[in-house]
Amino acid sequence: MSRPTIAGVARAAGVSVASVSRVLNGLPATEEMIERVQRAVDALGYVPDSRARSLKVGRTFQLTLAVADVGNPVYVTMMRAVEEVVSAAGYRLVVTTTGPDVVDEVALVRGMARGYADGLLISPIRVDEDLVKSIRECEVPVVVAGNVPAKAGVDTVRANSPKGMLLAVDHLVAKGRRRIAFLNGPADTVPGAARSKGFTEALKAHELQPAAVAEATDFTFAAGRAAAPDLLAAGGVFDALICANDLLAVGLMHELAAAGLEVPRDVAVVGMDDSELAEQSFPPLTSVNLGSAERGRRAAELLLARIEDNERAPRRIVVQPSLSIRRSTP
Amino acid sequence: MSRPTIAGVARAAGVSVASVSRVLNGLPATEEMIERVQRAVDALGYVPDSRARSLKVGRTFQLTLAVADVGNPVYVTMMRAVEEVVSAAGYRLVVTTTGPDVVDEVALVRGMARGYADGLLISPIRVDEDLVKSIRECEVPVVVAGNVPAKAGVDTVRANSPKGMLLAVDHLVAKGRRRIAFLNGPADTVPGAARSKGFTEALKAHELQPAAVAEATDFTFAAGRAAAPDLLAAGGVFDALICANDLLAVGLMHELAAAGLEVPRDVAVVGMDDSELAEQSFPPLTSVNLGSAERGRRAAELLLARIEDNERAPRRIVVQPSLSIRRSTP
DNA sequence: TTGTACGCGTTATCAA
DNA sequence: TTGATAACGCGTACAA
């Protein structure tokens, strides 16, 4: 006994398939018709086939979320927010990992043409001409969480890294720290470039010179630890440290402790992303909240809105940062 | 101009749709035919529609992963492993959050009948008769990551909590700790019940009595902190503490520090799951590795295998634990 | 308000 | 080897 189809229900109810379809989709029908159909549906345990439905209506009620690494806390936060919005709207979420390579991102965007999802929410870690082109030409609506040129012609939600950097520097300066160092992630990434620019600007605003700058090989805990020697070689020249994300900050804090430096007494540390790890680390980490959850939420809403109406002009939303002050700064 | 269909390609190439389909699916054809079809495909930028394909072949090449909370580190680890296996096999991953309620899990399992995915990988947080029934009757293959009665008749991959508990207690006893306390999560959950049973057995094996036992309201950092007063009220009666997961352990460690207790000197702390947080916490947390990544990987493999051959007898895999010793224990 | 019949884009069967 | 055509299960003109 295979799964019943709409034809089976119609036969069992003694009505036409059209009537069954109408009742199931809430279109006008007589009480008696609704009753008969419902009875047959229940009796047979009929469930509409979403494959056939997708082909017919040209929509899958699925959205794709593409991030570089589903394990990164900031993506986890975004994903959770996205999942909430999307499922509340009756859509399923297809989660894809692109990896660090831009060609994989391009392949993914092109692959949307197969029509397995109604929209794409992508947070590209690196951006090039090919990617912009593929996004502009994508067969389904695209929303970018991150920075992409306006000529891509799509909705965008991004953080304000420079403003966030300024909040961090303001705070440190207010606490009397002047010799500020910076640990970035890879500068050839979208967030890396933004952080670097923001740090330079923020120091300039305070007429300060960087006390030390280092670049980790990745935005991870391990990379943060590995970058420690570079910074510590400049021993004692900095009394504050800003890290491009929380993982780097926590990794570095472990090495600071190992080197006998106390946080925040000897070195104040500020992370970015304000992920759950910031609250959980010891000491709890002061961190720039770049609004990952809000970005996820708004990006998802933008995507849903665009699916409803693809004619509206692209919007570029910037989510403002805030500073979560904890015990890693004085 | 809408997307080209296989008919458009056939027309452009001057061949039949059947031939185009064959070439695209690698079925036997002459060199010249392959050449002509390929040329037309490239010229038109044709991409097969996966909706139509799904309807025809009865497969979507999608799998559903259902967990209670995509933000929980242990699920993140599992998800990453699952995503890797699944995408390598050419499948997409649909990620669904069930929430803490068992009725939502049942609805999800029933909903698989719509055929939007070829299989389900579920990690139920609570299990009841309804859920077991729905799993047994599910329209698509199901693999359970966790504990579910054999009568559900499905492949299962689970951790060995009791063995893991024993590893933790062995270690603590070897280090001279005898007054061992336990912080569990909700005992009416699958992992909570397993942890509780394991702790009791492990202490019995060493002929010890529990020094203190508390139950947090959830498996979270916040719940760990909130549970601290309960345990600390028993002040000084324990010199070691096992927590049902890493989040609880780290939350509690913050409160221990606030209470002036030093880890591991005053209290040795052991977590469970050996998530990335264990390595990142300060001091780094000794933790029972229950093999989340391996469970995810094997569950995904089991599901793929069952989709290929649904006749094989259900397998019940138990992944063995190990202990990752770090500085939170002497 | 209800029923008939067609088409969505693809794969698979059967003849040629 | 290739081509014509019948499904796959559903939604919806159009006609009654």
XYZ file of C-alpha atoms (C1' of nucleotides) in Angstrom:
692
model
C 0.000 0.000 0.000
C 1.613 3.110 -1.231
C 0.831 6.634 -0.138
C -2.621 7.840 -1.127
C -2.794 10.573 -3.739
C -5.348 13.272 -4.203
C -7.089 11.009 -6.718
C -7.519 8.322 -4.100
C -9.063 10.800 -1.717
C -11.414 12.018 -4.439
C -12.503 8.480 -5.197
C -13.028 7.634 -1.538
C -15.032 10.806 -1.002
C -16.953 10.398 -4.224
C -15.996 13.844 -5.456
C -13.570 15.275 -7.990
C -9.887 15.901 -7.415
C -10.517 19.595 -7.954
C -12.867 19.674 -5.003
C -10.370 17.929 -2.788
C -7.697 20.404 -3.788
C -10.006 23.303 -3.125
C -11.013 22.120 0.298
C -7.393 21.488 1.225
C -6.402 24.960 0.109
C -9.280 26.660 1.839
C -11.120 27.790 -1.277
C -14.891 28.236 -1.184
C -16.897 25.012 -0.872
C -20.098 23.871 0.742
C -20.128 22.601 4.280
C -21.038 19.147 3.102
C -18.166 19.056 0.633
C -15.674 20.082 3.280
C -17.061 17.430 5.566
C -16.834 14.617 3.008
C -13.329 15.528 1.912
C -12.056 15.897 5.436
C -13.439 12.498 6.339
C -11.730 10.822 3.414
C -8.470 12.616 4.105
C -8.483 11.457 7.693
C -9.498 7.938 6.803
C -6.726 7.489 4.276
C -4.153 9.541 6.161
C -3.616 11.592 3.079
C -0.765 14.125 3.071
C -0.155 16.324 0.017
C 3.084 15.612 -1.811
C 5.298 18.665 -1.631
C 7.354 17.535 -4.624
C 4.352 17.642 -6.918
C 3.139 20.808 -5.294
C 6.494 22.480 -5.826
C 6.536 21.617 -9.500
C 3.036 22.875 -9.998
C 3.218 26.161 -8.106
C 6.860 26.836 -8.894
C 7.770 27.311 -5.269
C 9.401 24.997 -2.790
C 8.846 26.934 0.431
C 12.479 26.426 1.182
C 15.219 29.005 1.647
C 18.935 28.395 1.501
C 21.295 29.753 4.121
C 24.932 29.717 3.042
C 27.737 30.420 5.475
C 31.429 29.622 5.490
C 31.343 27.489 8.625
C 28.286 26.365 10.563
C 30.492 25.926 13.630
C 31.464 29.571 14.026
C 29.488 31.064 16.947
C 28.549 34.175 15.029
C 27.033 32.097 12.233
C 25.321 29.920 14.778
C 23.688 32.998 16.244
C 22.646 34.214 12.821
C 21.361 30.816 11.842
C 19.225 30.528 14.928
C 17.632 33.917 14.241
C 17.107 33.073 10.589
C 15.588 29.713 11.380
C 13.099 31.339 13.688
C 11.847 33.871 11.161
C 11.834 31.436 8.299
C 9.997 28.619 10.021
C 7.438 31.034 11.435
C 6.689 32.018 7.854
C 6.153 28.387 6.884
C 9.442 27.905 5.096
C 12.098 25.277 5.603
C 15.766 26.152 5.881
C 18.446 24.456 3.816
C 21.820 25.016 5.446
C 24.911 24.901 3.278
C 28.562 25.303 4.127
C 30.544 27.054 1.421
C 34.006 26.766 2.881
C 36.641 29.486 2.578
C 36.823 29.438 -1.224
C 34.996 31.999 -3.312
C 34.591 29.629 -6.257
C 32.461 27.391 -4.066
C 30.280 30.365 -3.256
C 29.870 31.139 -6.933
C 28.968 27.531 -7.678
C 26.380 27.626 -4.958
C 24.755 30.810 -6.237
C 24.672 29.446 -9.777
C 23.218 26.201 -8.479
C 20.182 28.024 -7.186
C 18.975 27.885 -10.798
C 17.934 24.312 -10.147
C 15.076 25.799 -8.204
C 15.377 23.730 -5.072
C 14.786 26.830 -2.950
C 12.854 30.067 -3.341
C 15.623 32.334 -2.116
C 19.195 32.560 -0.921
C 20.612 34.165 2.179
C 24.367 34.250 1.885
C 27.099 35.596 4.104
C 30.149 35.608 1.838
C 33.519 35.429 3.517
C 35.318 36.626 0.407
C 33.906 38.630 -2.495
C 35.112 39.010 -6.063
C 33.734 40.083 -9.430
C 32.512 36.606 -10.288
C 30.524 36.382 -7.095
C 28.917 39.777 -7.613
C 28.019 38.801 -11.142
C 26.534 35.473 -10.113
C 24.507 37.169 -7.402
C 23.164 39.769 -9.806
C 22.148 37.079 -12.265
C 20.830 34.612 -9.704
C 17.567 32.905 -10.654
C 16.066 33.417 -7.208
C 16.053 36.400 -4.855
C 19.266 36.853 -2.898
C 19.952 38.690 0.323
C 23.534 39.251 1.372
C 24.451 39.373 5.033
C 27.694 41.276 4.765
C 29.300 43.732 2.457
C 28.817 43.555 -1.281
C 28.901 46.352 -3.894
C 25.618 48.119 -4.610
C 25.900 47.060 -8.236
C 25.089 43.518 -7.171
C 21.586 44.967 -6.987
C 20.393 42.965 -4.018
C 19.169 43.554 -0.500
C 21.955 43.795 1.995
C 22.222 43.661 5.755
C 25.532 44.453 7.272
C 27.218 45.409 10.507
C 28.912 48.710 11.152
C 32.421 47.537 12.006
C 34.059 50.985 12.011
C 31.455 52.327 14.397
C 31.938 49.243 16.561
C 35.678 49.782 16.587
C 35.120 53.331 17.654
C 32.962 52.198 20.560
C 35.754 49.881 21.670
C 38.457 52.533 21.394
C 36.287 55.174 23.066
C 35.771 52.848 25.984
C 39.438 51.962 26.344
C 40.535 55.575 26.105
C 37.950 56.591 28.672
C 39.492 54.029 30.982
C 42.908 55.591 30.484
C 44.364 53.114 28.022
C 46.358 54.698 25.215
C 48.635 51.956 23.931
C 46.126 49.919 21.986
C 47.033 46.818 19.985
C 44.916 45.002 17.413
C 44.632 41.358 16.475
C 42.854 40.931 13.165
C 41.778 37.828 11.300
C 42.719 37.328 7.633
C 42.687 40.797 6.068
C 41.626 39.484 2.668
C 38.201 38.552 3.993
C 35.154 40.792 4.106
C 35.089 41.123 7.908
C 38.892 41.292 8.115
C 39.088 44.251 5.760
C 36.291 46.061 7.549
C 37.883 45.553 10.971
C 41.253 46.766 9.760
C 39.852 49.928 8.251
C 37.747 50.555 11.330
C 40.664 50.169 13.708
C 42.817 52.631 11.788
C 40.021 55.192 11.637
C 39.131 54.834 15.281
C 42.688 55.404 16.423
C 43.019 58.391 14.131
C 39.877 59.870 15.659
C 41.679 59.790 18.988
C 45.003 60.866 17.487
C 46.625 57.642 18.590
C 49.131 55.338 16.923
C 48.627 51.564 16.943
C 50.736 49.999 19.672
C 50.961 46.727 17.766
C 49.092 44.965 14.999
C 48.982 41.276 14.135
C 46.991 39.144 11.752
C 45.787 35.679 12.682
C 45.458 33.050 9.973
C 41.796 32.476 10.719
C 38.943 33.704 12.905
C 39.362 30.836 15.366
C 40.408 30.124 18.927
C 43.464 28.202 17.793
C 44.538 31.016 15.489
C 44.199 33.452 18.378
C 46.550 31.395 20.493
C 48.966 30.977 17.628
C 49.113 34.716 17.063
C 50.135 35.414 20.651
C 53.910 35.239 20.183
C 53.770 37.897 17.467
C 52.038 40.298 19.795
C 53.890 39.364 22.963
C 57.234 39.867 21.258
C 56.268 43.526 21.440
C 56.035 42.835 25.212
C 54.692 45.557 27.416
C 54.205 48.101 24.706
C 50.426 47.769 24.846
C 47.982 48.055 27.716
C 44.877 47.269 25.690
C 44.006 44.853 22.938
C 41.157 44.694 20.479
C 40.477 41.421 18.702
C 38.551 40.980 15.460
C 36.231 38.460 17.070
C 35.558 36.724 20.366
C 37.278 33.479 19.483
C 40.532 35.267 18.760
C 40.170 37.255 21.982
C 39.620 34.206 24.145
C 42.465 32.324 22.491
C 44.759 35.213 23.123
C 43.612 35.615 26.718
C 44.737 32.078 27.411
C 48.213 32.961 26.215
C 48.236 36.220 28.124
C 47.513 34.297 31.292
C 50.257 31.819 30.454
C 52.645 34.742 30.036
C 51.749 36.009 33.483
C 49.749 38.988 32.268
C 46.571 39.740 34.129
C 43.392 40.880 32.413
C 42.336 43.679 32.723
C 45.043 44.967 35.075
C 47.968 44.570 32.677
C 46.044 44.354 29.449
C 42.433 45.234 28.788
C 40.852 42.993 26.163
C 37.911 43.716 23.892
C 36.386 41.158 21.534
C 33.888 41.538 18.732
C 30.565 39.792 17.990
C 29.419 39.585 21.583
C 28.775 35.900 21.128
C 27.762 33.630 23.984
C 31.415 32.838 24.430
C 32.038 36.423 25.588
C 29.743 35.933 28.527
C 31.134 32.469 29.221
C 34.835 33.285 29.088
C 36.836 34.084 32.189
C 37.035 36.889 32.875
C 33.866 37.670 30.960
C 34.841 39.486 27.804
C 33.913 43.038 26.945
C 32.748 42.743 23.375
C 31.379 44.829 20.550
C 27.908 43.607 19.727
C 27.623 43.743 15.959
C 24.055 42.509 16.074
C 24.458 39.030 14.554
C 21.032 37.929 15.688
C 19.393 41.093 14.440
C 21.231 40.886 11.153
C 20.028 37.330 10.726
C 16.498 38.273 11.563
C 16.341 41.276 9.277
C 18.052 39.504 6.423
C 15.484 36.724 6.654
C 12.639 39.229 6.702
C 14.082 41.023 3.694
C 14.303 37.770 1.795
C 10.733 36.810 2.569
C 9.527 40.264 1.549
C 11.403 40.101 -1.726
C 9.962 36.716 -2.549
C 6.532 38.284 -2.195
C 7.454 41.301 -4.311
C 10.539 41.199 -6.478
C 9.980 44.682 -7.911
C 10.852 46.758 -4.886
C 14.163 48.592 -4.961
C 17.033 46.869 -3.164
C 17.478 47.943 0.441
C 20.790 48.249 2.229
C 20.335 47.928 5.947
C 23.087 48.724 8.419
C 22.678 47.364 11.917
C 24.193 49.611 14.540
C 26.646 48.180 17.086
C 26.700 48.492 20.838
C 29.273 47.693 23.460
C 28.733 44.989 26.050
C 31.038 45.914 28.874
C 32.267 43.057 31.034
C 35.204 42.399 33.309
C 37.995 42.088 30.720
C 38.200 45.873 30.673
C 38.596 48.108 33.742
C 12.896 35.258 -21.031
C 12.218 32.513 -18.595
C 14.483 29.643 -17.763
C 15.051 27.193 -20.610
C 13.558 23.734 -20.187
C 14.743 20.448 -21.525
C 12.351 20.929 -24.438
C 14.057 24.175 -25.399
C 17.418 22.468 -25.356
C 16.066 19.646 -27.507
C 14.695 22.098 -30.018
C 17.924 24.092 -30.143
C 19.980 20.943 -30.616
C 17.544 19.457 -33.088
C 17.133 16.265 -31.086
C 14.465 14.743 -28.840
C 13.997 15.555 -25.163
C 14.732 11.942 -24.362
C 18.170 12.256 -25.898
C 18.922 15.392 -23.943
C 17.893 13.653 -20.747
C 20.076 10.669 -21.559
C 23.137 12.741 -22.298
C 22.660 14.735 -19.115
C 22.357 11.586 -17.067
C 25.349 9.911 -18.655
C 23.440 7.156 -20.419
C 24.867 5.681 -23.621
C 24.876 8.020 -26.635
C 27.030 8.696 -29.654
C 29.854 11.173 -29.519
C 28.052 13.434 -31.911
C 24.874 13.440 -29.845
C 26.757 14.307 -26.687
C 28.486 17.089 -28.544
C 25.291 18.629 -29.923
C 23.427 18.450 -26.641
C 26.325 19.879 -24.681
C 26.601 22.770 -27.074
C 22.918 23.631 -26.773
C 23.022 23.300 -22.990
C 25.953 25.687 -22.759
C 24.441 28.134 -25.226
C 21.142 28.362 -23.395
C 22.603 28.068 -19.911
C 20.227 25.238 -19.198
C 20.058 23.860 -15.677
C 17.765 20.922 -14.856
C 14.847 21.760 -12.566
C 15.171 19.811 -9.361
C 11.474 20.195 -8.566
C 10.430 18.332 -11.698
C 13.201 15.849 -11.207
C 12.106 15.174 -7.642
C 8.535 14.536 -8.688
C 9.608 12.150 -11.391
C 12.241 10.113 -9.570
C 10.537 10.292 -6.191
C 13.640 11.558 -4.461
C 14.641 15.044 -3.396
C 18.272 14.453 -2.487
C 17.595 16.268 0.711
C 17.847 15.023 4.272
C 16.297 16.584 7.344
C 18.251 17.126 10.522
C 16.055 17.805 13.534
C 17.495 18.977 16.828
C 16.029 20.777 19.805
C 18.246 23.839 19.532
C 20.673 24.667 16.747
C 22.543 26.923 19.166
C 23.631 24.195 21.570
C 27.351 23.458 21.019
C 26.872 19.714 21.011
C 24.271 19.960 18.253
C 26.477 22.374 16.372
C 29.259 19.802 16.447
C 26.892 17.081 15.296
C 25.454 19.273 12.579
C 28.847 20.101 11.207
C 29.757 16.428 10.975
C 26.408 15.557 9.415
C 26.648 18.358 6.882
C 30.034 17.101 5.792
C 28.923 13.536 5.157
C 25.644 14.525 3.585
C 26.988 17.108 1.167
C 29.821 14.810 0.135
C 27.142 12.318 -0.898
C 25.396 14.945 -3.014
C 22.544 15.613 -0.615
C 21.351 18.897 0.819
C 20.624 19.335 4.503
C 17.379 20.780 5.816
C 17.866 21.923 9.392
C 14.865 22.071 11.667
C 14.502 23.136 15.266
C 11.928 21.124 17.178
C 11.995 22.980 20.458
C 11.631 21.279 23.833
C 8.170 19.862 23.194
C 7.652 16.265 22.158
C 4.450 17.044 20.249
C 6.476 19.219 17.895
C 8.804 16.308 17.294
C 5.876 14.066 16.471
C 4.459 16.652 14.081
C 7.808 16.874 12.375
C 8.131 13.129 11.915
C 4.586 12.901 10.569
C 5.297 15.813 8.251
C 8.006 13.828 6.520
C 5.135 12.187 4.643
C 5.007 15.252 2.434
C 8.131 13.895 0.849
C 10.239 17.006 0.961
C 13.243 14.972 2.090
C 14.483 11.430 1.569
C 15.314 10.750 5.187
C 15.269 12.080 8.716
C 18.026 12.320 11.271
C 16.533 13.233 14.600
C 17.987 13.748 18.036
C 14.941 13.722 20.310
C 15.245 15.544 23.599
C 12.219 13.794 25.043
C 10.696 10.500 23.977
C 7.216 9.111 24.457
C 4.958 6.447 22.973
C 3.595 8.766 20.315
C 7.056 9.637 19.110
C 8.120 6.006 18.915
C 4.966 5.206 16.996
C 5.427 8.054 14.561
C 9.029 7.063 13.976
C 8.088 3.460 13.310
C 5.439 4.528 10.830
C 7.450 7.281 9.190
C 7.195 7.426 5.406
C 10.931 7.910 4.971
C 13.913 6.240 6.633
C 14.724 7.577 10.089
C 17.916 7.450 12.093
C 17.825 8.440 15.724
C 20.813 10.049 17.363
C 20.043 9.246 20.956
C 18.169 6.655 22.894
C 14.935 5.190 21.636
C 13.383 1.757 22.277
C 14.370 -1.028 19.895
C 10.717 -1.455 18.965
C 10.913 1.793 17.057
C 12.668 -0.418 14.542
C 15.150 2.150 13.298
C 18.878 2.659 13.146
C 20.247 4.273 16.249
C 23.487 5.941 17.208
C 23.967 6.838 20.792
C 26.571 7.775 23.337
C 27.547 5.670 26.304
C 26.802 8.050 29.155
C 27.265 5.543 31.979
C 30.677 4.546 30.682
C 31.545 8.221 30.342
C 30.478 8.873 33.902
C 32.666 6.026 35.025
C 35.650 7.543 33.247
C 35.033 10.814 35.054
C 34.657 9.199 38.467
C 37.667 6.926 37.914
C 39.761 9.948 37.127
C 38.591 11.949 40.124
C 39.079 9.035 42.500
C 42.544 8.408 41.099
C 43.346 12.012 41.953
C 42.212 11.482 45.517
C 38.797 13.069 45.346
C 36.058 11.186 47.166
C 33.360 13.724 47.873
C 31.855 13.976 44.413
C 28.853 16.153 43.586
C 26.701 16.072 40.451
C 24.890 18.790 38.551
C 22.401 17.321 36.113
C 20.168 18.969 33.530
C 16.424 18.222 33.447
C 16.063 14.580 34.459
C 12.972 14.061 32.292
C 15.048 14.392 29.122
C 16.836 11.588 27.317
C 20.346 12.790 28.161
C 19.314 13.841 31.669
C 18.002 10.404 32.543
C 21.076 8.715 31.123
C 23.447 10.967 33.053
C 21.600 10.420 36.298
C 21.648 6.668 35.972
C 25.302 6.727 34.999
C 26.339 8.857 37.942
C 24.636 6.590 40.447
C 26.188 3.473 38.944
C 29.648 4.982 38.734
C 29.640 5.993 42.393
C 28.362 2.594 43.374
C 31.221 0.976 41.481
C 33.578 2.895 43.749
C 31.439 2.348 46.820
C 30.923 6.059 47.251
C 27.929 8.137 48.223
C 26.998 11.285 46.276
C 28.264 14.357 48.110
C 25.521 16.508 46.625
C 23.142 16.388 43.682
C 21.327 19.218 41.938
C 19.221 19.536 38.827
C 19.438 22.572 36.556
C 16.343 23.684 34.669
C 18.081 23.406 31.316
C 21.361 22.351 29.710
C 22.571 25.944 29.449
C 25.212 28.279 30.835
C 22.593 30.402 32.566
C 21.005 27.363 34.179
C 24.422 26.297 35.421
C 24.911 29.606 37.148
C 21.428 29.549 38.553
C 21.962 26.115 40.053
C 25.036 27.219 41.970
C 23.307 28.318 45.203
C 21.704 24.890 45.572
C 25.078 23.225 45.452
C 27.025 25.828 47.390
C 24.541 25.695 50.222
C 26.104 22.332 50.873
C 29.368 24.336 51.126
C 32.587 22.455 51.488
C 31.069 19.029 51.492
C 32.361 18.256 48.004
C 35.819 18.424 46.490
C 34.806 17.386 43.011
C 31.912 18.135 40.707
C 30.623 16.454 37.596
C 28.293 18.389 35.309
C 25.909 16.924 32.766
C 27.393 19.066 30.004
C 30.061 21.673 29.410
C 27.731 24.653 29.473
C 26.528 23.777 32.948
C 30.109 23.215 34.065
C 31.343 26.560 32.809
C 28.355 28.383 34.241
C 28.993 26.795 37.596
C 32.722 27.533 37.461
C 31.932 31.215 37.212
C 29.948 31.004 40.421
C 32.612 28.919 42.136
C 35.122 31.649 41.357
C 32.735 34.281 42.657
C 32.410 32.277 45.870
C 36.179 32.289 46.277
C 36.634 28.634 45.428
C 39.583 27.771 43.236
C 39.440 25.139 40.503
C 40.882 22.543 40.733
C 42.483 23.143 44.157
C 39.250 23.407 46.110
C 36.933 21.746 43.648
C 37.806 19.641 40.645
C 35.312 20.088 37.808
C 34.471 17.686 34.995
C 32.132 18.529 32.133
C 30.561 16.356 29.477
C 30.500 16.610 25.671
C 34.055 17.872 25.292
C 32.779 20.707 23.154
C 34.988 23.511 21.924
C 33.947 25.446 24.983
C 35.823 22.972 27.193
C 39.075 23.893 25.548
C 38.229 27.587 25.559
C 37.107 27.913 29.155
C 39.435 29.049 31.910
C 40.793 26.948 33.342
C 40.377 24.558 30.416
C 37.770 22.022 31.364
C 38.353 18.320 31.778
C 35.458 16.811 29.890
C 34.000 13.482 28.904
C 34.065 13.196 25.151
C 30.838 11.494 24.164
C 31.776 11.591 20.497
C 29.252 14.110 19.174
C 31.085 14.514 15.905
C 31.454 10.774 15.430
C 27.820 10.203 16.325
C 26.801 12.763 13.757
C 29.030 11.257 11.136
C 27.904 7.681 11.735
C 24.250 8.601 11.948
C 24.501 10.351 8.604
C 26.243 7.348 7.073
C 23.589 5.032 8.457
C 20.853 7.165 6.980
C 22.468 7.258 3.551
C 22.971 3.507 3.642
C 19.362 2.890 4.569
C 18.112 5.086 1.774
C 20.049 2.862 -0.592
C 18.744 -0.324 0.986
C 15.733 -0.201 3.271
C 15.667 -3.968 3.845
C 18.687 -4.300 6.075
C 18.080 -4.963 9.748
C 18.194 -1.899 12.018
C 21.573 -1.287 13.569
C 22.157 0.137 17.017
C 25.546 1.749 17.251
C 27.067 2.848 20.538
C 29.944 5.295 20.344
C 32.445 4.837 23.147
C 33.465 7.815 25.285
C 36.903 9.040 26.216
C 38.166 11.524 28.755
C 39.870 14.739 27.721
C 41.905 15.735 30.736
C 42.558 19.439 31.134
C 43.419 21.779 33.974
C 40.100 21.843 35.812
C 41.084 18.591 37.486
C 44.344 17.993 39.351
C -20.287 25.530 -6.425
C -18.448 21.446 -8.835
C -16.143 18.550 -12.479
C -13.121 17.776 -16.614
C -8.883 18.200 -18.590
C -4.507 20.107 -19.171
C 0.201 21.378 -17.985
C 4.259 22.021 -14.734
C 9.632 19.666 -16.409
C 11.558 15.601 -15.954
C 12.647 10.475 -16.475
C 11.562 5.886 -18.226
C 9.290 2.634 -21.300
C 8.681 1.022 -25.610
C 9.162 0.946 -30.797
C 11.575 1.954 -34.479
C 21.281 4.444 -30.418
C 17.277 7.505 -30.910
C 12.408 9.371 -30.685
C 7.570 9.638 -29.277
C 4.928 9.438 -25.267
C 3.174 8.128 -20.838
C 3.510 8.886 -16.296
C 4.886 11.474 -11.480
C 0.853 14.326 -8.181
C -0.884 18.492 -7.963
C -3.437 23.140 -9.006
C -6.416 25.660 -11.936
C -8.550 27.413 -16.327
C -12.675 26.640 -18.246
C -17.070 24.699 -18.836
C -21.141 23.041 -16.824
